[in-house]
Amino acid sequence: MSDIIEKTFGQRGQNERVCRVAYTLNHSQPILCTIIDDTPLFYFDEEPLDDEINIEDFEGTALEREIHLLKEEIATYDRYALFSKKDEEKRLQEFSENFTSIENFHTGETSEEINPLLSILEKSRLASAFLELAEKHKITIKKSRQVEDVFYDRRAGTILLNPEMSEEDQILLLSRELRRHWQHRQGALINPLLFHPDNAILVNRLQEADLSASMIRIAWELQLSGNRAVWDRIEDSPMSDLARAYVREANQDFRTINNGTASAAVFEAWFLSERCRQQDKKLVQAMLADYNGYVFEDIQSSRTLTAELISGLGSMPYGKNYLSVHANIIMNDPIFTEVRDRSNANFLWFIKFERSFKETEHELQNDPDLSTHDIRHVVKSQTQDPLHASEPAAKIVQLFGTQETNSKTENSGKPSRRFAKTGKNDRHLQPGKGENIIHLRFGSEE
């Protein structure tokens, strides 16, 4: 169909007749039509739909839905209206009963449920020594769902253990916290934020690596005692690389277990892994959130304390200290001290720059020699001295007498004798003792 006025399928219509609608009947010759309507394009077989019927159906459905919701609300109000109002005394009584039940709720489990884990740990020689030290200092071990896994609370003297974990995980993490308590008693559990940023990175790595080495050794000793499940858990975990390093040394010579060689191998494998980057990121975030600053401001004293801390970390209840021999290497080898991640290194540089800037600014504010008030005070006292106010700083002394030249001498072309000897009347021009003299010479020396 087309609504072109002048042409319809290539034929020109008459000018006096205007084609409004053009259509065909069974693909035959087009027929011109001049029917004018509000809808000029229409079909003869079109059946108009009754819109009023659809509107009535829609309105009826929406009305029924609203009525249903209203009935539900009325039923809810009626249900609450059936309850009688409680008096004030009864409400206070119920509140006190609820408060008593909450107060008597214990998050920790009984000691009977923690004993099976302790009996398993006692089969390890190292873990049993840690348990004896904890018992000596009255450290209580109990289960609690308020912690994510295991947490050693130094102030409360408690080790909290989450009972939702598997038995193998509970044993491994409990051995880790027992080793952390050992670090505390040896004076090696110092907050890394107290050190200089460069040494804080090393201290944090040392503490975490020592905990991992102790976990591997306790799991190996339990495996030797017949409890294979804990060691299998280590091999199936991300700590399998540390386990292989320990087994390599222990299988070659069993004496490496007590002399610390196997633990030192685990310690070195920890530093060669990506665990350094993860621990550095956590420590850098803690440094950015810290506002107190480090305690050991002198970097040399911080390094000395770091050497002592390395020896404290390597101590064992029995056997040889596995870190004291390697203390010098640990403090100077880039494998142990270098910050490998670029973002961590950038943040660490920013932390050191910010702290050094604050220290310098604080020193300038507190130094009396560099304060502007003292400088102004000294200058003011010198300018207001009455003894030196009237005396000049120096006198100008004329070395040779001069003679005036008349106009005839100047026009004669002869050189004038402008310099003459000083007479006796010039004694008052002689300098006195202690006076500053400025020599002024006129003309050439010839």
Short mmCIF file of C-alpha atoms in Angstrom, two decimals:
data_model
loop_
_atom_site.label_atom_id
_atom_site.label_comp_id
_atom_site.label_asym_id
_atom_site.label_seq_id
_atom_site.Cartn_x
_atom_site.Cartn_y
_atom_site.Cartn_z
CA MET A 1 0.00 0.00 0.00
CA SER A 2 1.10 3.54 -0.69
CA ASP A 3 -0.02 7.04 0.15
CA ILE A 4 1.85 8.83 -2.64
CA ILE A 5 -0.37 11.50 -4.16
CA GLU A 6 1.06 11.98 -7.66
CA LYS A 7 2.25 8.48 -8.46
CA THR A 8 0.81 5.13 -7.68
CA PHE A 9 2.93 2.19 -8.91
CA GLY A 10 4.46 4.40 -11.63
CA GLN A 11 1.15 5.80 -12.95
CA ARG A 12 0.20 9.47 -12.75
CA GLY A 13 -3.30 10.11 -11.46
CA GLN A 14 -5.59 12.90 -12.46
CA ASN A 15 -4.89 16.22 -10.84
CA GLU A 16 -8.51 16.88 -9.94
CA ARG A 17 -8.74 13.55 -8.11
CA VAL A 18 -6.61 13.07 -5.07
CA CYS A 19 -5.69 9.49 -4.12
CA ARG A 20 -6.01 8.99 -0.42
CA VAL A 21 -5.72 5.20 -0.24
CA ALA A 22 -4.44 2.65 -2.76
CA TYR A 23 -4.95 -1.07 -2.34
CA THR A 24 -5.16 -4.22 -4.46
CA LEU A 25 -7.64 -7.03 -4.71
CA ASN A 26 -5.98 -10.44 -5.11
CA HIS A 27 -2.83 -8.90 -6.61
CA SER A 28 -4.76 -7.46 -9.58
CA GLN A 29 -4.94 -3.96 -11.00
CA PRO A 30 -4.61 -1.30 -8.32
CA ILE A 31 -7.82 0.47 -7.44
CA LEU A 32 -7.96 4.11 -6.51
CA CYS A 33 -10.01 5.03 -3.49
CA THR A 34 -10.98 8.43 -2.12
CA ILE A 35 -12.56 7.25 1.09
CA ILE A 36 -11.58 9.62 3.88
CA ASP A 37 -11.66 8.32 7.43
CA ASP A 38 -9.80 8.78 10.70
CA THR A 39 -7.99 5.53 9.86
CA PRO A 40 -7.60 5.51 6.09
CA LEU A 41 -5.65 2.21 6.09
CA PHE A 42 -8.11 -0.43 7.27
CA TYR A 43 -9.19 -4.01 6.55
CA PHE A 44 -12.69 -5.12 5.76
CA ASP A 45 -12.39 -8.27 7.87
CA GLU A 46 -11.20 -6.43 10.97
CA GLU A 47 -13.18 -7.18 14.13
CA PRO A 48 -12.94 -4.46 16.78
CA LEU A 49 -12.26 -5.63 20.33
CA ASP A 50 -14.33 -4.54 23.23
CA ASP A 51 -11.91 -2.74 25.56
CA GLU A 52 -14.47 -2.22 28.25
CA ILE A 53 -14.66 -5.97 28.96
CA ASN A 54 -10.88 -6.20 29.62
CA ILE A 55 -10.93 -3.14 31.83
CA GLU A 56 -13.74 -4.59 33.92
CA ASP A 57 -11.87 -7.89 34.36
CA PHE A 58 -8.67 -6.08 35.44
CA GLU A 59 -10.48 -3.89 37.92
CA GLY A 60 -12.24 -6.87 39.44
CA THR A 61 -8.98 -8.81 39.93
CA ALA A 62 -7.18 -5.86 41.56
CA LEU A 63 -10.13 -5.19 43.84
CA GLU A 64 -10.25 -8.80 44.99
CA ARG A 65 -6.51 -8.71 45.81
CA GLU A 66 -6.87 -5.56 47.89
CA ILE A 67 -9.81 -7.02 49.77
CA HIS A 68 -7.81 -10.17 50.53
CA LEU A 69 -4.88 -8.16 51.93
CA LEU A 70 -7.21 -6.07 54.02
CA LYS A 71 -8.80 -9.19 55.53
CA GLU A 72 -5.35 -10.53 56.47
CA GLU A 73 -4.44 -7.29 58.23
CA ILE A 74 -7.71 -7.30 60.16
CA ALA A 75 -7.09 -10.90 61.24
CA THR A 76 -3.60 -9.95 62.44
CA TYR A 77 -4.94 -7.05 64.49
CA ASP A 78 -7.58 -9.29 66.04
CA ARG A 79 -4.98 -11.89 66.98
CA TYR A 80 -2.83 -9.34 68.83
CA ALA A 81 -5.90 -7.86 70.50
CA LEU A 82 -6.60 -11.19 72.21
CA PHE A 83 -3.47 -10.88 74.37
CA SER A 84 -4.09 -9.15 77.66
CA LYS A 85 -1.80 -6.37 78.77
CA LYS A 86 0.87 -7.46 81.24
CA ASP A 87 1.46 -5.52 84.37
CA GLU A 88 4.77 -3.84 85.15
CA GLU A 89 5.85 -6.37 87.79
CA LYS A 90 5.41 -9.35 85.47
CA ARG A 91 7.44 -7.73 82.73
CA LEU A 92 10.28 -6.96 85.14
CA GLN A 93 10.19 -10.54 86.37
CA GLU A 94 10.49 -11.93 82.85
CA PHE A 95 13.32 -9.52 82.08
CA SER A 96 15.25 -10.65 85.17
CA GLU A 97 14.78 -14.30 84.20
CA ASN A 98 16.09 -13.66 80.70
CA PHE A 99 19.03 -11.68 82.07
CA THR A 100 19.92 -14.53 84.43
CA SER A 101 19.87 -17.05 81.60
CA ILE A 102 22.15 -14.84 79.49
CA GLU A 103 24.54 -14.26 82.38
CA ASN A 104 24.87 -17.98 83.10
CA PHE A 105 25.62 -18.78 79.45
CA HIS A 106 29.21 -20.04 79.06
CA THR A 107 30.94 -19.88 75.71
CA GLY A 108 33.72 -22.18 76.83
CA GLU A 109 33.30 -25.92 77.03
CA THR A 110 34.09 -28.07 80.02
CA SER A 111 37.59 -29.30 80.69
CA GLU A 112 36.48 -32.87 80.03
CA GLU A 113 35.98 -32.08 76.33
CA ILE A 114 39.42 -30.47 75.97
CA ASN A 115 41.23 -33.39 77.61
CA PRO A 116 41.24 -35.64 74.49
CA LEU A 117 43.16 -32.99 72.56
CA LEU A 118 45.65 -32.56 75.38
CA SER A 119 46.18 -36.30 75.62
CA ILE A 120 47.06 -36.41 71.91
CA LEU A 121 49.48 -33.48 72.23
CA GLU A 122 51.23 -35.12 75.17
CA LYS A 123 52.47 -37.84 72.82
CA SER A 124 54.75 -35.23 71.25
CA ARG A 125 57.83 -34.42 73.30
CA LEU A 126 57.91 -30.78 72.26
CA ALA A 127 54.16 -30.25 72.76
CA SER A 128 54.26 -31.86 76.20
CA ALA A 129 57.01 -29.42 77.23
CA PHE A 130 54.85 -26.54 76.04
CA LEU A 131 51.90 -27.88 78.04
CA GLU A 132 54.03 -28.11 81.17
CA LEU A 133 55.09 -24.50 80.77
CA ALA A 134 51.46 -23.43 80.28
CA GLU A 135 50.40 -25.34 83.38
CA LYS A 136 53.25 -23.78 85.34
CA HIS A 137 52.03 -20.27 84.49
CA LYS A 138 48.37 -21.25 85.03
CA ILE A 139 47.31 -20.87 81.40
CA THR A 140 43.80 -22.24 80.89
CA ILE A 141 42.79 -23.88 77.60
CA LYS A 142 39.10 -23.94 76.75
CA LYS A 143 36.83 -24.01 73.75
CA SER A 144 34.91 -20.96 72.64
CA ARG A 145 32.87 -20.02 69.59
CA GLN A 146 33.76 -16.36 69.99
CA VAL A 147 37.09 -16.80 68.16
CA GLU A 148 37.67 -17.65 64.53
CA ASP A 149 40.16 -20.46 65.13
CA VAL A 150 42.57 -20.19 68.10
CA PHE A 151 43.62 -17.16 70.10
CA TYR A 152 46.14 -16.69 72.93
CA ASP A 153 44.97 -13.98 75.32
CA ARG A 154 48.06 -12.75 77.17
CA ARG A 155 46.20 -10.57 79.65
CA ALA A 156 43.63 -13.16 80.65
CA GLY A 157 46.11 -16.05 80.52
CA THR A 158 43.76 -18.10 78.33
CA ILE A 159 43.96 -19.99 75.05
CA LEU A 160 40.58 -20.06 73.31
CA LEU A 161 39.86 -22.80 70.77
CA ASN A 162 36.96 -22.91 68.33
CA PRO A 163 35.25 -26.33 68.64
CA GLU A 164 33.71 -26.16 65.15
CA MET A 165 37.02 -27.08 63.50
CA SER A 166 38.19 -30.60 62.81
CA GLU A 167 40.26 -32.42 65.40
CA GLU A 168 43.45 -32.24 63.31
CA ASP A 169 43.10 -28.49 62.83
CA GLN A 170 42.48 -28.00 66.53
CA ILE A 171 45.64 -29.91 67.41
CA LEU A 172 47.81 -28.00 64.93
CA LEU A 173 46.51 -24.56 65.85
CA LEU A 174 46.64 -25.32 69.56
CA SER A 175 50.30 -26.32 69.19
CA ARG A 176 50.92 -23.02 67.40
CA GLU A 177 49.44 -20.99 70.27
CA LEU A 178 51.39 -23.03 72.81
CA ARG A 179 54.54 -22.08 70.93
CA ARG A 180 53.39 -18.44 70.99
CA HIS A 181 53.09 -18.70 74.76
CA TRP A 182 56.64 -20.05 74.81
CA GLN A 183 57.79 -16.99 72.84
CA HIS A 184 56.05 -14.80 75.40
CA ARG A 185 57.87 -16.40 78.32
CA GLN A 186 61.22 -16.19 76.51
CA GLY A 187 60.78 -12.45 75.88
CA ALA A 188 60.55 -12.90 72.11
CA LEU A 189 56.86 -12.05 71.67
CA ILE A 190 57.36 -8.31 71.14
CA ASN A 191 55.00 -6.29 69.03
CA PRO A 192 56.79 -5.58 65.71
CA LEU A 193 55.28 -2.08 65.61
CA LEU A 194 57.61 -1.08 68.43
CA PHE A 195 60.66 -1.49 66.19
CA HIS A 196 62.04 0.61 63.39
CA PRO A 197 60.07 -0.17 60.18
CA ASP A 198 62.99 -2.01 58.57
CA ASN A 199 63.49 -4.20 61.62
CA ALA A 200 59.75 -4.56 62.21
CA ILE A 201 59.42 -6.42 58.91
CA LEU A 202 62.13 -8.87 59.96
CA VAL A 203 60.76 -9.37 63.48
CA ASN A 204 57.28 -10.14 62.21
CA ARG A 205 58.65 -12.66 59.71
CA LEU A 206 60.79 -14.35 62.35
CA GLN A 207 57.90 -14.81 64.75
CA GLU A 208 55.59 -16.31 62.12
CA ALA A 209 58.28 -18.58 60.68
CA ASP A 210 59.11 -19.94 64.14
CA LEU A 211 55.44 -20.79 64.76
CA SER A 212 55.26 -22.72 61.49
CA ALA A 213 58.46 -24.62 62.26
CA SER A 214 57.08 -25.67 65.66
CA MET A 215 53.83 -26.89 64.10
CA ILE A 216 55.73 -29.04 61.59
CA ARG A 217 57.92 -30.56 64.28
CA ILE A 218 55.00 -31.40 66.58
CA ALA A 219 53.10 -33.00 63.68
CA TRP A 220 56.16 -35.09 62.79
CA GLU A 221 56.59 -36.27 66.37
CA LEU A 222 52.90 -37.23 66.51
CA GLN A 223 53.36 -39.15 63.27
CA LEU A 224 56.26 -41.05 64.82
CA SER A 225 54.09 -41.87 67.84
CA GLY A 226 51.40 -43.42 65.63
CA ASN A 227 48.98 -40.54 65.04
CA ARG A 228 49.20 -40.23 61.28
CA ALA A 229 46.09 -38.06 60.79
CA VAL A 230 47.75 -34.80 61.88
CA TRP A 231 50.69 -35.28 59.51
CA ASP A 232 48.34 -36.15 56.64
CA ARG A 233 46.52 -32.90 57.30
CA ILE A 234 49.84 -31.05 56.96
CA GLU A 235 50.62 -32.77 53.66
CA ASP A 236 47.20 -31.89 52.26
CA SER A 237 47.47 -28.24 53.31
CA PRO A 238 49.41 -25.28 51.82
CA MET A 239 52.16 -26.10 54.35
CA SER A 240 53.18 -29.18 52.39
CA ASP A 241 56.34 -27.45 51.11
CA LEU A 242 57.48 -26.89 54.70
CA ALA A 243 56.70 -30.52 55.54
CA ARG A 244 58.85 -31.76 52.64
CA ALA A 245 61.78 -29.62 53.79
CA TYR A 246 61.53 -31.10 57.30
CA VAL A 247 61.19 -34.70 56.08
CA ARG A 248 64.21 -34.31 53.79
CA GLU A 249 66.46 -33.49 56.74
CA ALA A 250 64.82 -35.87 59.22
CA ASN A 251 65.10 -38.91 56.93
CA GLN A 252 68.78 -38.29 56.21
CA ASP A 253 69.72 -38.12 59.87
CA PHE A 254 67.33 -38.46 62.82
CA ARG A 255 69.67 -36.35 64.96
CA THR A 256 68.63 -33.26 62.97
CA ILE A 257 65.35 -33.27 64.92
CA ASN A 258 67.06 -32.39 68.20
CA ASN A 259 70.02 -30.35 66.96
CA GLY A 260 67.71 -27.96 65.08
CA THR A 261 68.86 -28.63 61.52
CA ALA A 262 65.43 -29.87 60.39
CA SER A 263 63.68 -26.91 62.01
CA ALA A 264 66.18 -24.54 60.39
CA ALA A 265 65.32 -26.07 57.00
CA VAL A 266 61.64 -25.33 57.60
CA PHE A 267 62.57 -21.83 58.72
CA GLU A 268 64.48 -21.17 55.49
CA ALA A 269 61.75 -22.69 53.31
CA TRP A 270 59.25 -20.32 54.92
CA PHE A 271 61.30 -17.29 53.82
CA LEU A 272 61.69 -18.64 50.28
CA SER A 273 57.91 -18.85 49.82
CA GLU A 274 55.28 -16.18 49.20
CA ARG A 275 54.39 -16.09 52.89
CA CYS A 276 56.74 -13.13 53.35
CA ARG A 277 54.64 -11.01 51.01
CA GLN A 278 51.41 -11.88 52.84
CA GLN A 279 52.82 -11.13 56.28
CA ASP A 280 54.43 -7.90 55.07
CA LYS A 281 51.11 -6.70 53.71
CA LYS A 282 49.38 -7.31 57.06
CA LEU A 283 52.14 -5.53 58.96
CA VAL A 284 52.21 -2.54 56.60
CA GLN A 285 48.47 -2.12 57.02
CA ALA A 286 48.94 -2.17 60.79
CA MET A 287 51.70 0.45 60.48
CA LEU A 288 49.47 2.72 58.44
CA ALA A 289 46.78 2.46 61.12
CA ASP A 290 49.25 3.00 63.98
CA TYR A 291 49.50 6.51 65.42
CA ASN A 292 51.80 5.94 68.41
CA GLY A 293 55.03 5.34 66.51
CA TYR A 294 57.82 2.93 67.38
CA VAL A 295 59.58 2.89 70.74
CA PHE A 296 63.13 2.05 69.68
CA GLU A 297 63.95 5.25 67.78
CA ASP A 298 67.64 4.50 67.42
CA ILE A 299 68.08 2.05 64.58
CA GLN A 300 71.30 0.66 66.07
CA SER A 301 69.62 -0.21 69.37
CA SER A 302 66.77 -1.72 67.39
CA ARG A 303 69.21 -3.96 65.51
CA THR A 304 70.83 -5.04 68.77
CA LEU A 305 67.46 -5.96 70.21
CA THR A 306 66.63 -7.84 67.02
CA ALA A 307 69.72 -10.03 67.42
CA GLU A 308 68.70 -10.87 70.98
CA LEU A 309 65.17 -11.62 69.81
CA ILE A 310 66.46 -14.08 67.19
CA SER A 311 68.27 -16.03 69.89
CA GLY A 312 65.13 -16.01 72.03
CA LEU A 313 62.99 -17.31 69.19
CA GLY A 314 65.31 -20.21 68.46
CA SER A 315 65.36 -21.52 72.04
CA MET A 316 63.82 -24.92 72.69
CA PRO A 317 62.75 -26.71 75.90
CA TYR A 318 65.48 -29.24 75.16
CA GLY A 319 68.10 -29.58 72.49
CA LYS A 320 70.06 -26.92 70.65
CA ASN A 321 69.00 -23.39 69.74
CA TYR A 322 68.38 -23.67 66.01
CA LEU A 323 68.62 -19.91 65.23
CA SER A 324 71.46 -18.53 67.37
CA VAL A 325 74.12 -19.83 64.96
CA HIS A 326 72.41 -18.18 61.98
CA ALA A 327 71.59 -14.84 63.66
CA ASN A 328 74.21 -12.84 61.74
CA ILE A 329 73.14 -14.34 58.40
CA ILE A 330 69.47 -13.68 59.10
CA MET A 331 70.08 -9.99 59.81
CA ASN A 332 72.23 -9.36 56.72
CA ASP A 333 70.98 -11.76 54.04
CA PRO A 334 68.48 -10.15 51.60
CA ILE A 335 66.47 -13.38 51.55
CA PHE A 336 65.37 -12.66 55.12
CA THR A 337 65.30 -8.84 55.13
CA GLU A 338 64.36 -7.66 51.63
CA VAL A 339 60.80 -6.50 50.93
CA ARG A 340 60.02 -8.19 47.62
CA ASP A 341 56.59 -6.81 46.84
CA ARG A 342 56.73 -3.38 45.19
CA SER A 343 53.55 -2.05 46.80
CA ASN A 344 54.71 -3.09 50.27
CA ALA A 345 58.08 -1.43 49.65
CA ASN A 346 56.43 1.80 48.53
CA PHE A 347 54.18 1.92 51.58
CA LEU A 348 57.12 1.14 53.84
CA TRP A 349 59.13 4.01 52.34
CA PHE A 350 56.18 6.33 52.87
CA ILE A 351 55.89 5.27 56.53
CA LYS A 352 59.58 5.90 57.18
CA PHE A 353 59.48 9.28 55.43
CA GLU A 354 56.40 10.39 57.36
CA ARG A 355 57.87 9.40 60.71
CA SER A 356 61.24 11.03 60.01
CA PHE A 357 59.46 14.21 58.92
CA LYS A 358 57.43 14.28 62.13
CA GLU A 359 60.53 13.71 64.26
CA THR A 360 62.45 16.50 62.51
CA GLU A 361 59.54 18.88 62.87
CA HIS A 362 59.23 18.03 66.56
CA GLU A 363 62.95 18.66 67.13
CA LEU A 364 62.79 22.03 65.39
CA GLN A 365 59.87 23.08 67.52
CA ASN A 366 61.53 22.07 70.79
CA ASP A 367 65.12 23.23 70.09
CA PRO A 368 65.74 26.64 71.84
CA ASP A 369 68.71 27.54 69.61
CA LEU A 370 66.58 27.40 66.48
CA SER A 371 63.48 29.17 67.74
CA THR A 372 62.72 32.62 66.27
CA HIS A 373 61.86 34.06 69.65
CA ASP A 374 65.39 33.58 70.99
CA ILE A 375 66.98 35.02 67.86
CA ARG A 376 64.86 38.14 68.05
CA HIS A 377 65.67 38.50 71.71
CA VAL A 378 69.44 38.43 71.08
CA VAL A 379 69.26 40.95 68.22
CA LYS A 380 67.08 43.28 70.23
CA SER A 381 69.43 43.21 73.22
CA GLN A 382 72.42 44.07 71.03
CA THR A 383 70.70 47.00 69.30
CA GLN A 384 69.51 48.51 72.58
CA ASP A 385 72.92 48.47 74.33
CA PRO A 386 73.54 52.08 75.65
CA LEU A 387 77.36 51.67 75.74
CA HIS A 388 77.70 50.91 72.05
CA ALA A 389 74.82 53.02 70.76
CA SER A 390 76.79 56.36 70.53
CA GLU A 391 80.14 54.98 69.33
CA PRO A 392 80.63 54.47 65.58
CA ALA A 393 81.84 51.16 64.34
CA ALA A 394 84.84 52.73 62.45
CA LYS A 395 86.54 56.06 61.60
CA ILE A 396 87.74 57.27 58.22
CA VAL A 397 91.32 58.60 58.40
CA GLN A 398 92.87 60.69 55.59
CA LEU A 399 96.41 59.47 54.94
CA PHE A 400 97.73 62.42 52.90
CA GLY A 401 96.97 66.14 52.90
CA THR A 402 95.59 67.79 49.79
CA GLN A 403 96.20 71.18 48.19
CA GLU A 404 93.68 73.12 46.25
CA THR A 405 94.54 73.84 42.62
CA ASN A 406 93.70 77.13 40.97
CA SER A 407 92.48 77.67 37.46
CA LYS A 408 95.97 78.71 36.16
CA THR A 409 97.56 75.47 37.19
CA GLU A 410 94.84 73.46 35.62
CA ASN A 411 95.15 75.36 32.29
CA SER A 412 98.99 75.23 32.20
CA GLY A 413 99.03 71.52 31.49
CA LYS A 414 101.52 70.81 34.33
CA PRO A 415 100.69 68.07 36.76
CA SER A 416 99.43 69.47 40.00
CA ARG A 417 100.83 68.39 43.34
CA ARG A 418 97.69 67.34 45.07
CA PHE A 419 99.38 65.10 47.60
CA ALA A 420 101.38 66.68 50.42
CA LYS A 421 102.90 65.49 53.67
CA THR A 422 100.85 65.54 56.73
CA GLY A 423 101.66 68.35 59.11
CA LYS A 424 101.86 68.53 62.86
CA ASN A 425 98.36 69.95 63.05
CA ASP A 426 96.93 66.63 61.86
CA ARG A 427 97.61 64.79 65.11
CA HIS A 428 93.93 64.73 65.89
CA LEU A 429 93.51 62.52 62.84
CA GLN A 430 95.84 59.84 64.19
CA PRO A 431 93.98 56.69 65.25
CA GLY A 432 93.68 55.82 68.86
CA LYS A 433 94.08 52.47 70.47
CA GLY A 434 91.41 49.92 69.79
CA GLU A 435 89.83 51.93 66.94
CA ASN A 436 88.86 50.43 63.62
CA ILE A 437 90.64 52.12 60.69
CA ILE A 438 89.60 52.11 57.07
CA HIS A 439 92.39 53.19 54.68
CA LEU A 440 91.26 55.13 51.64
CA ARG A 441 93.78 55.90 48.89
CA PHE A 442 93.25 58.37 46.08
CA GLY A 443 94.98 58.16 42.74
CA SER A 444 97.77 55.83 41.68
CA GLU A 445 100.61 54.68 43.88
CA GLU A 446 103.32 56.14 41.58
#
